[in-house]
Amino acid sequence: VSAELTAIVGATLIDGTGRDPVPDSVVLIDGDRISAAGPGTQVPVPDGARRVDAAGAHLIPGLMDANVHLVAAIFPDYILQFEGRYEELALEAAQVCLAAGFTTVFDTWGPTAPLVAVRERINRGEVPGARMFVAGNIIGFGGPFSSDFFAADDLIADETRARINEQWERGVGADLMWLTADGVRERVREYVETSGVDFLKYAASGHAVGEMHFITFSAEAQRAIVEEGHRAGMTVQAHTTSVESLRMEIEAGADILQHGNLTGQASIPEPLLDIIVERQLPVAALYYTAAYIAWARENKVSSTYNEHLDHNNRRLIETGANLLLTTDGFAWGRAIRHPKLAKYSDGPDFGINLGDAHVVWLKAVLEQGMSPMDALVAATRNPAVAYGHPDLGTLEPGKIADLVLLDADPLADPENYLRIRAVWKDGAEVDRDALPDPRVLTEPA
Amino acid sequence: VSAELTAIVGATLIDGTGRDPVPDSVVLIDGDRISAAGPGTQVPVPDGARRVDAAGAHLIPGLMDANVHLVAAIFPDYILQFEGRYEELALEAAQVCLAAGFTTVFDTWGPTAPLVAVRERINRGEVPGARMFVAGNIIGFGGPFSSDFFAADDLIADETRARINEQWERGVGADLMWLTADGVRERVREYVETSGVDFLKYAASGHAVGEMHFITFSAEAQRAIVEEGHRAGMTVQAHTTSVESLRMEIEAGADILQHGNLTGQASIPEPLLDIIVERQLPVAALYYTAAYIAWARENKVSSTYNEHLDHNNRRLIETGANLLLTTDGFAWGRAIRHPKLAKYSDGPDFGINLGDAHVVWLKAVLEQGMSPMDALVAATRNPAVAYGHPDLGTLEPGKIADLVLLDADPLADPENYLRIRAVWKDGAEVDRDALPDPRVLTEPA
Amino acid sequence: VSAELTAIVGATLIDGTGRDPVPDSVVLIDGDRISAAGPGTQVPVPDGARRVDAAGAHLIPGLMDANVHLVAAIFPDYILQFEGRYEELALEAAQVCLAAGFTTVFDTWGPTAPLVAVRERINRGEVPGARMFVAGNIIGFGGPFSSDFFAADDLIADETRARINEQWERGVGADLMWLTADGVRERVREYVETSGVDFLKYAASGHAVGEMHFITFSAEAQRAIVEEGHRAGMTVQAHTTSVESLRMEIEAGADILQHGNLTGQASIPEPLLDIIVERQLPVAALYYTAAYIAWARENKVSSTYNEHLDHNNRRLIETGANLLLTTDGFAWGRAIRHPKLAKYSDGPDFGINLGDAHVVWLKAVLEQGMSPMDALVAATRNPAVAYGHPDLGTLEPGKIADLVLLDADPLADPENYLRIRAVWKDGAEVDRDALPDPRVLTEPA
Amino acid sequence: VSAELTAIVGATLIDGTGRDPVPDSVVLIDGDRISAAGPGTQVPVPDGARRVDAAGAHLIPGLMDANVHLVAAIFPDYILQFEGRYEELALEAAQVCLAAGFTTVFDTWGPTAPLVAVRERINRGEVPGARMFVAGNIIGFGGPFSSDFFAADDLIADETRARINEQWERGVGADLMWLTADGVRERVREYVETSGVDFLKYAASGHAVGEMHFITFSAEAQRAIVEEGHRAGMTVQAHTTSVESLRMEIEAGADILQHGNLTGQASIPEPLLDIIVERQLPVAALYYTAAYIAWARENKVSSTYNEHLDHNNRRLIETGANLLLTTDGFAWGRAIRHPKLAKYSDGPDFGINLGDAHVVWLKAVLEQGMSPMDALVAATRNPAVAYGHPDLGTLEPGKIADLVLLDADPLADPENYLRIRAVWKDGAEVDRDALPDPRVLTEPA
């Protein structure tokens, strides 16, 4: 018997595969892996195992968020105020996630170097934190001080703009739109080889600017990006916000459709939806509660939240699309009120803060017809599979031992995901009370 | 002998085909057509013909501009100030062109209804003016009060914006970017059927916004647009401003590459240039004089006028590309100074005013290595062929009788294109001194 | 007996002096004057008089608005769209006012020439319309395309800006702030002598720009302006928006305190209020209904509508200040929605449209404690006295015969001011159904 | 004989009083004071004195700059990037000044707390640096993120704006413009009592916004500010930028006219100039070289640099006004290029960097007719007297021993002020090579 053997005994086990809950279960953790999981009647507790009494509790896999931004410095003031401290912000956010039961998160846009550095420190065990996978820049987007975010060219010195933008762009910024597919390929290859990122995300379409909407890369350029990612063994996802860019992304071979449900002033055509469902293409879809949607409608925040989004979101659930929990969240730790966010954030249930934003998503998908079990799978197994990490996401023998023990049934009420008794990551229990440490942006609960 | 027979006798004939000039020529006009053209020794003057003594003069085809904007109301103030009077502006501009020897112009962006109305009045002979061919909106672009031009959404009431934009957009505005290729096709078809335009122009790429650049329509949508135009017997051209959109336009089958020389932060790749030259795809290319380029460089107007443009322009001439004279001109009739134009217009040789802007173009192409004869062909035969009007553009028997008689040799000095003795359109001499009438924006010379 | 003698018989007379209503009254109109007014028992109806049976109706003086803007072209789009037609707008607005019972209005900011021209046409009897008194520019303010309103210097050509601004500024624009008191005096004198205006309005303080607030003219310059106006027999009023500018205006000798109740982030100090009340300085004060104030508070439109305004408005009524009805109204004739107005106009009871805006004012003052009779006097006698027109404003013998006959008691409900049976101006009955004619901005009821 | 006695022997002494240079001088420093100064023939060198051989050199008083801004973080990016490090910036700047021979500087706008802290550290001898006198905020101006500088309210969170602005405003911000004179007085009194500043500066007029210009405080409020400063024994100066605000400042009793030469679109009236000259009111006037003025004229930077400024500057010299050297300088240490500064800084001789900006000023005043000796006095004695520090500014017995030893004659060429051999402050020689330390914004020479 391994000295490190732990047995979690008596919990209702919901293992992330979608199978029925198992009451009175036993789950054995051996080192960083699960060695057994099942009904207590079938899984004996070895002698010498450290025994965790979990009677009355619910045991689920460590949660996974398919879309976070751990460096919360995304507004002009925060970007500058915290320059040089982005690692601190990233670490704080990774710890906020871990404390909330998210053992793995996928950072889909941020400054590459500090994110990679924090990922390494966590992976080396120097500091606690959610397991991080990092995309760095969205290929084709400029940095924070660019037209894609805040041009600010009348306020910020060129040298400041360049210095900041470079921390995000890393050679795969908006200037790629000037290049041929070959030119794009060359830049992406260099990025793949030198940046240290885990997966790629590219812009198949732009951020809407006013009434405009547009395609960022030609079909050929998109294929070049996907090929370069795959060549390096990376998953590749695309940011899309229109029906045509969504189609192009799929044809280019993207592995994950990042906010594939946002198609602006049109709904996803049924033939395209058929493809998404048949191929079970992972869709990292943002969902909003009925309360938020009603507010957005009344306040004419229609650029994003409109009948087409509503339609897409319902159809994706109805048709059994492969959905991933995604929050697009940040660790501000409080209701930040920023002029650039205000037109969205004034609404109710605006889930943007890591730590509880996922409950908003879970509520919203339930409201729109998803079953509680499917929602749980969307928050565990689906992201693991979509991102190519088959040893994560479920509580089955041989898998990495990432677990969350809840005081109440998560299938009964999404709020119960917050009633955490314990979290294990890589087989070790997390000292949640100590997280985050140090605090930079967040405040004590 | 027709009562309408006119013989122009003694001029040096430069017939627009690129053939050597013919001294001491005779050109016969019978009705609205040329019935003979050649050396006086070979073309006898019929008895009874009205005889025009042209000894010492040069006779060339009526000029053609591949890219004008006859409605000069393109700034917020002008748009509003002249609302309801766009026909007046269009007519004035068509008359300014005609007086300058342009018997045919291609209007590639403007409010459809007034342009079509003026075209019809000219075609019916009710008013004098250059022969007009009209594209209406650039498919995929919003109207003047949109992000493509002047958003102005903090200054202009929504109802005003909508009212103005609709006069340009006519159902094929920027909202097409939200649609699938089929959706785009449907809108374009309706536009073709109802708008009264002569040819199509679509946006393969956008106006650059800040550092951004982008593709407007997917390959499939571009093909749909081209097919719909061709189905209706129209030529189709695309606005492109990057190497990738240029390639896509060509692959979609566009007939004319509108400012195909503008590729922003990259030069046209040689393989793409090879295709352009081999297929002799018409390129309506803006050229700038050395003086202007030097000024633009010094004043960092680099978004448009940079080494890549320089390179493209020289290579297009060197490789013998099929170039069309184009001014992108307006009939303001004077040095307008507008904040939206100032960063360009402060330079020397900024040829934007119809009536003499073409001389700037001609100077510029000569400076960059084109022969005077090729330049003349670019201003006559090439646009006629490119736009599918084989009975225009040259002085050959059977062609429409559009002619310009010059007091000095246009091959010797581009300024000589301004030394006009007479202009015939459709076989009738134009009363140039009476044009334009009435004046709205222009002032007496 | 004059052939023009008219007797209005049987109405309840409310004569504008504040005296009790007189039931069963007789009012005699002889030519353009009132020759008698009183109880039917005391005022016999002369033989031969045209008899108007007014039993059951209420008869009040023609209404007076102390602050209107008859040229409604105040947004960038309207200014340009209607340039050259400002007279039409002014006339339409003057007719809207007259039809609503306003026989006299004071235009306190607008383009001088068209306003003066319309005033003259009305005075000559060529067209119907409210009696107009005109201030032209607010001395010290720039025209519409200036920092005081819409700088728009990135959208509007300099020549357009200059052309438009000059129509408002007439030599007394914002550049006066660069001058000494003597320099200001000289300019004002020329304005008085050449502009044709009836009274002066100057800016004692600026429009607030962001957090800023400021004083426009020094005490010496303000005195110079007042003296020049008085020298020419004009009343002089000031635009003030802070407590200090209000004090300075009073010390400079201004005759009317235009929106003297707006003091921004501070309340009128009691000592200053004492002076205003003791001297019965006329205050043209904007009032808002409780519904609007609640909305403004909730929507943080606090720059203007805050607790200090509330306090001032209540105190002015409590202390018996000399208040004038003022709407700051325009004749758009419908709920215009303009980005520059939207943050105010989205609220309930936003009375900006001439024709019914005054009912909002009347409701608001009643809500805040004014008696119905005082409100009526504020809309009739007070403006007449304040502006120096003692032959207007009341229904007493010898006064100009401006009268409104109402179907219901205006003292019972402010809405009853809209139940107009007939209007007389200068003794002649107005054909209200024919007004306005032509319509430009307004639509048929 | 004091152990601390130092004798500077053999230099040409220019003592700051305006008296003729004294060749072969001896100056004795006893502790922090000058004990003797005069011709070597009259001032014997005491035995035991440390002897500094200064033959061939020129000895002048420590220089004084009447207007610097030691915290160079004044652009949005710098403000945020260096937040928390303003003390470092202030210290670096004070050391840059000292190394350049400025033993005393007057900081007329900046964040109060870090400036006061650095002043104290320097005064306590903990760190080297120019002697600092600090005004803190310009009374009546908002902080950096306000309409007076960069509103930025669409980019910066309210909490960030408030946090930053408070570091500058300290209760005497732009909201004072809403108050009565008594209200202003109360706030200023609290500022005087609690902020730790040395002198007061208030805004008699605003920064020009667009075409506008304006008066910040009424005459009464200005007097209140001046009285409160004087009550506390402080000098009081005003920021003025128009003729009327200049007059008001003088009438309010201001001790120093800060950029009293900037009067915008008008010249200083002669009667006002007479007062300035007669009373010898200190004018801290910005001067520009002919090269810069020519450039500004050509590039239409006319808002500030126009014929009126030219006129004022020449007249101030011609009439013998009491001028103070002023640079308005910052310690960026290099040619910073910021969008908010670019329209000024692109010109030649744009002296904004502390360390050599004063040479530009000196050149400019000489060009405009000042004598080299008067220029030296403007840089030494005049600021000392104006700011009420009679023990500074000249090299006379009893004065503080601040001295600069130059390798070449400063009266022969302003560049010679840069040829520094040694600097003494408070009688101690400065280790100029060690300054600044640490470097933050500046780079090694």
mmCIF file of C-alpha atoms in Angstrom, chain C residues 17-179:
data_model
loop_
_atom_site.group_PDB
_atom_site.id
_atom_site.type_symbol
_atom_site.label_atom_id
_atom_site.label_comp_id
_atom_site.label_asym_id
_atom_site.label_seq_id
_atom_site.Cartn_x
_atom_site.Cartn_y
_atom_site.Cartn_z
ATOM 1 C CA THR C 17 -52.745 90.855 -12.358
ATOM 2 C CA GLY C 18 -53.216 88.191 -9.730
ATOM 3 C CA ARG C 19 -56.632 89.518 -8.765
ATOM 4 C CA ASP C 20 -59.454 87.064 -8.150
ATOM 5 C CA PRO C 21 -61.217 85.661 -11.180
ATOM 6 C CA VAL C 22 -64.238 87.594 -12.334
ATOM 7 C CA PRO C 23 -67.171 85.394 -13.320
ATOM 8 C CA ASP C 24 -69.589 86.477 -16.034
ATOM 9 C CA SER C 25 -67.251 89.100 -17.303
ATOM 10 C CA VAL C 26 -67.240 91.352 -20.294
ATOM 11 C CA VAL C 27 -64.044 92.323 -22.062
ATOM 12 C CA LEU C 28 -64.178 94.894 -24.825
ATOM 13 C CA ILE C 29 -61.598 95.027 -27.590
ATOM 14 C CA ASP C 30 -61.336 98.227 -29.550
ATOM 15 C CA GLY C 31 -58.907 97.890 -32.403
ATOM 16 C CA ASP C 32 -55.709 96.381 -30.996
ATOM 17 C CA ARG C 33 -56.406 97.466 -27.435
ATOM 18 C CA ILE C 34 -58.599 96.449 -24.562
ATOM 19 C CA SER C 35 -61.011 99.217 -23.814
ATOM 20 C CA ALA C 36 -62.807 97.685 -20.860
ATOM 21 C CA ALA C 37 -62.715 94.560 -18.724
ATOM 22 C CA GLY C 38 -64.794 93.651 -15.710
ATOM 23 C CA PRO C 39 -67.931 92.064 -14.362
ATOM 24 C CA GLY C 40 -70.769 92.014 -16.853
ATOM 25 C CA THR C 41 -72.714 93.984 -14.365
ATOM 26 C CA GLN C 42 -70.260 96.856 -14.630
ATOM 27 C CA VAL C 43 -69.155 96.683 -18.252
ATOM 28 C CA PRO C 44 -72.000 97.158 -20.691
ATOM 29 C CA VAL C 45 -71.682 95.772 -24.167
ATOM 30 C CA PRO C 46 -71.983 98.651 -26.636
ATOM 31 C CA ASP C 47 -74.432 98.408 -29.414
ATOM 32 C CA GLY C 48 -72.937 97.273 -32.639
ATOM 33 C CA ALA C 49 -70.096 95.456 -30.951
ATOM 34 C CA ARG C 50 -69.326 92.072 -32.353
ATOM 35 C CA ARG C 51 -70.358 89.763 -29.548
ATOM 36 C CA VAL C 52 -68.433 86.627 -28.660
ATOM 37 C CA ASP C 53 -70.403 84.350 -26.397
ATOM 38 C CA ALA C 54 -67.918 82.989 -23.872
ATOM 39 C CA ALA C 55 -70.218 81.606 -21.214
ATOM 40 C CA GLY C 56 -68.567 78.735 -19.394
ATOM 41 C CA ALA C 57 -65.140 79.625 -20.733
ATOM 42 C CA HIS C 58 -62.130 81.244 -19.053
ATOM 43 C CA LEU C 59 -60.414 84.276 -20.441
ATOM 44 C CA ILE C 60 -56.721 84.923 -19.744
ATOM 45 C CA PRO C 61 -54.049 87.203 -21.163
ATOM 46 C CA GLY C 62 -52.001 86.009 -24.100
ATOM 47 C CA LEU C 63 -49.236 83.842 -22.683
ATOM 48 C CA MET C 64 -45.591 84.888 -22.680
ATOM 49 C CA ASP C 65 -42.545 82.638 -22.701
ATOM 50 C CA ALA C 66 -39.423 84.254 -21.290
ATOM 51 C CA ASN C 67 -37.018 81.912 -23.049
ATOM 52 C CA VAL C 68 -37.567 80.189 -26.374
ATOM 53 C CA HIS C 69 -35.383 79.279 -29.329
ATOM 54 C CA LEU C 70 -37.452 79.606 -32.452
ATOM 55 C CA VAL C 71 -34.814 78.291 -34.805
ATOM 56 C CA ALA C 72 -34.820 74.625 -33.874
ATOM 57 C CA ALA C 73 -31.777 73.887 -36.027
ATOM 58 C CA ILE C 74 -29.388 73.464 -33.140
ATOM 59 C CA PHE C 75 -27.868 70.044 -33.820
ATOM 60 C CA PRO C 76 -25.128 69.628 -36.375
ATOM 61 C CA ASP C 77 -27.348 67.792 -38.798
ATOM 62 C CA TYR C 78 -30.282 70.181 -38.492
ATOM 63 C CA ILE C 79 -28.063 73.233 -38.715
ATOM 64 C CA LEU C 80 -26.675 72.130 -42.046
ATOM 65 C CA GLN C 81 -29.760 70.512 -43.457
ATOM 66 C CA PHE C 82 -31.836 73.637 -42.923
ATOM 67 C CA GLU C 83 -29.209 76.235 -43.665
ATOM 68 C CA GLY C 84 -30.843 78.918 -45.782
ATOM 69 C CA ARG C 85 -34.245 78.015 -44.343
ATOM 70 C CA TYR C 86 -33.874 79.312 -40.813
ATOM 71 C CA GLU C 87 -36.557 81.902 -41.464
ATOM 72 C CA GLU C 88 -38.991 79.125 -42.258
ATOM 73 C CA LEU C 89 -38.131 77.402 -39.013
ATOM 74 C CA ALA C 90 -38.457 80.578 -37.016
ATOM 75 C CA LEU C 91 -41.815 81.390 -38.546
ATOM 76 C CA GLU C 92 -43.131 77.891 -37.996
ATOM 77 C CA ALA C 93 -42.096 78.053 -34.361
ATOM 78 C CA ALA C 94 -43.640 81.484 -33.866
ATOM 79 C CA GLN C 95 -46.872 80.101 -35.286
ATOM 80 C CA VAL C 96 -46.746 77.006 -33.105
ATOM 81 C CA CYS C 97 -46.425 79.340 -30.138
ATOM 82 C CA LEU C 98 -49.271 81.553 -31.226
ATOM 83 C CA ALA C 99 -51.553 78.592 -31.815
ATOM 84 C CA ALA C 100 -50.785 77.464 -28.271
ATOM 85 C CA GLY C 101 -51.821 80.826 -26.847
ATOM 86 C CA PHE C 102 -48.385 82.413 -26.678
ATOM 87 C CA THR C 103 -48.933 85.829 -28.155
ATOM 88 C CA THR C 104 -45.450 86.948 -27.180
ATOM 89 C CA VAL C 105 -42.173 85.081 -26.953
ATOM 90 C CA PHE C 106 -38.617 86.071 -26.128
ATOM 91 C CA ASP C 107 -36.011 84.366 -28.251
ATOM 92 C CA THR C 108 -32.850 84.276 -26.189
ATOM 93 C CA TRP C 109 -30.410 82.592 -28.589
ATOM 94 C CA GLY C 110 -30.407 82.033 -32.296
ATOM 95 C CA PRO C 111 -29.174 83.267 -35.647
ATOM 96 C CA THR C 112 -29.888 86.965 -35.629
ATOM 97 C CA ALA C 113 -30.744 87.753 -39.220
ATOM 98 C CA PRO C 114 -33.516 85.224 -39.856
ATOM 99 C CA LEU C 115 -35.050 85.885 -36.451
ATOM 100 C CA VAL C 116 -35.122 89.615 -37.007
ATOM 101 C CA ALA C 117 -36.532 89.137 -40.499
ATOM 102 C CA VAL C 118 -39.370 86.961 -39.243
ATOM 103 C CA ARG C 119 -40.073 89.353 -36.392
ATOM 104 C CA GLU C 120 -40.449 92.124 -38.928
ATOM 105 C CA ARG C 121 -42.717 90.124 -41.200
ATOM 106 C CA ILE C 122 -44.962 89.315 -38.265
ATOM 107 C CA ASN C 123 -44.934 92.882 -37.008
ATOM 108 C CA ARG C 124 -45.842 94.141 -40.459
ATOM 109 C CA GLY C 125 -48.766 91.740 -40.447
ATOM 110 C CA GLU C 126 -47.556 89.829 -43.473
ATOM 111 C CA VAL C 127 -47.698 86.549 -41.657
ATOM 112 C CA PRO C 128 -49.303 85.410 -38.426
ATOM 113 C CA GLY C 129 -47.080 84.518 -35.507
ATOM 114 C CA ALA C 130 -46.335 85.212 -31.894
ATOM 115 C CA ARG C 131 -44.919 88.655 -31.204
ATOM 116 C CA MET C 132 -41.191 88.118 -31.145
ATOM 117 C CA PHE C 133 -38.432 89.799 -29.184
ATOM 118 C CA VAL C 134 -34.992 88.713 -30.151
ATOM 119 C CA ALA C 135 -31.605 88.585 -28.396
ATOM 120 C CA GLY C 136 -29.558 87.003 -31.195
ATOM 121 C CA ASN C 137 -26.329 85.623 -29.844
ATOM 122 C CA ILE C 138 -25.543 85.062 -26.193
ATOM 123 C CA ILE C 139 -22.731 87.552 -25.904
ATOM 124 C CA GLY C 140 -19.544 85.629 -25.174
ATOM 125 C CA PHE C 141 -20.681 82.329 -26.613
ATOM 126 C CA GLY C 142 -19.432 80.886 -29.838
ATOM 127 C CA GLY C 143 -21.767 79.691 -32.534
ATOM 128 C CA PRO C 144 -23.154 76.172 -32.805
ATOM 129 C CA PHE C 145 -19.903 74.747 -34.187
ATOM 130 C CA SER C 146 -17.775 75.961 -31.305
ATOM 131 C CA SER C 147 -16.655 74.561 -27.993
ATOM 132 C CA ASP C 148 -19.787 75.984 -26.413
ATOM 133 C CA PHE C 149 -21.935 73.572 -28.358
ATOM 134 C CA PHE C 150 -20.465 71.084 -30.839
ATOM 135 C CA ALA C 151 -16.832 71.613 -31.637
ATOM 136 C CA ALA C 152 -17.024 69.067 -34.447
ATOM 137 C CA ASP C 153 -13.682 70.275 -35.675
ATOM 138 C CA ASP C 154 -12.775 66.862 -36.953
ATOM 139 C CA LEU C 155 -15.890 66.565 -39.077
ATOM 140 C CA ILE C 156 -16.779 69.988 -40.373
ATOM 141 C CA ALA C 157 -14.692 72.057 -42.742
ATOM 142 C CA ASP C 158 -13.295 75.286 -41.352
ATOM 143 C CA GLU C 159 -15.149 77.293 -43.937
ATOM 144 C CA THR C 160 -18.434 75.622 -43.028
ATOM 145 C CA ARG C 161 -17.806 76.217 -39.352
ATOM 146 C CA ALA C 162 -16.986 79.829 -39.914
ATOM 147 C CA ARG C 163 -19.976 80.381 -42.178
ATOM 148 C CA ILE C 164 -22.408 78.839 -39.706
ATOM 149 C CA ASN C 165 -20.903 80.343 -36.574
ATOM 150 C CA GLU C 166 -20.957 83.824 -38.040
ATOM 151 C CA GLN C 167 -24.740 83.614 -38.411
ATOM 152 C CA TRP C 168 -24.968 83.274 -34.653
ATOM 153 C CA GLU C 169 -21.961 85.166 -33.349
ATOM 154 C CA ARG C 170 -22.250 88.484 -35.156
ATOM 155 C CA GLY C 171 -19.073 89.833 -33.634
ATOM 156 C CA VAL C 172 -19.945 89.042 -30.013
ATOM 157 C CA GLY C 173 -18.681 85.471 -29.827
ATOM 158 C CA ALA C 174 -16.328 83.657 -27.521
ATOM 159 C CA ASP C 175 -13.355 85.692 -28.665
ATOM 160 C CA LEU C 176 -14.665 88.486 -26.438
ATOM 161 C CA MET C 177 -13.196 86.549 -23.542
ATOM 162 C CA TRP C 178 -9.751 87.545 -24.783
ATOM 163 C CA LEU C 179 -10.536 91.242 -24.511
#
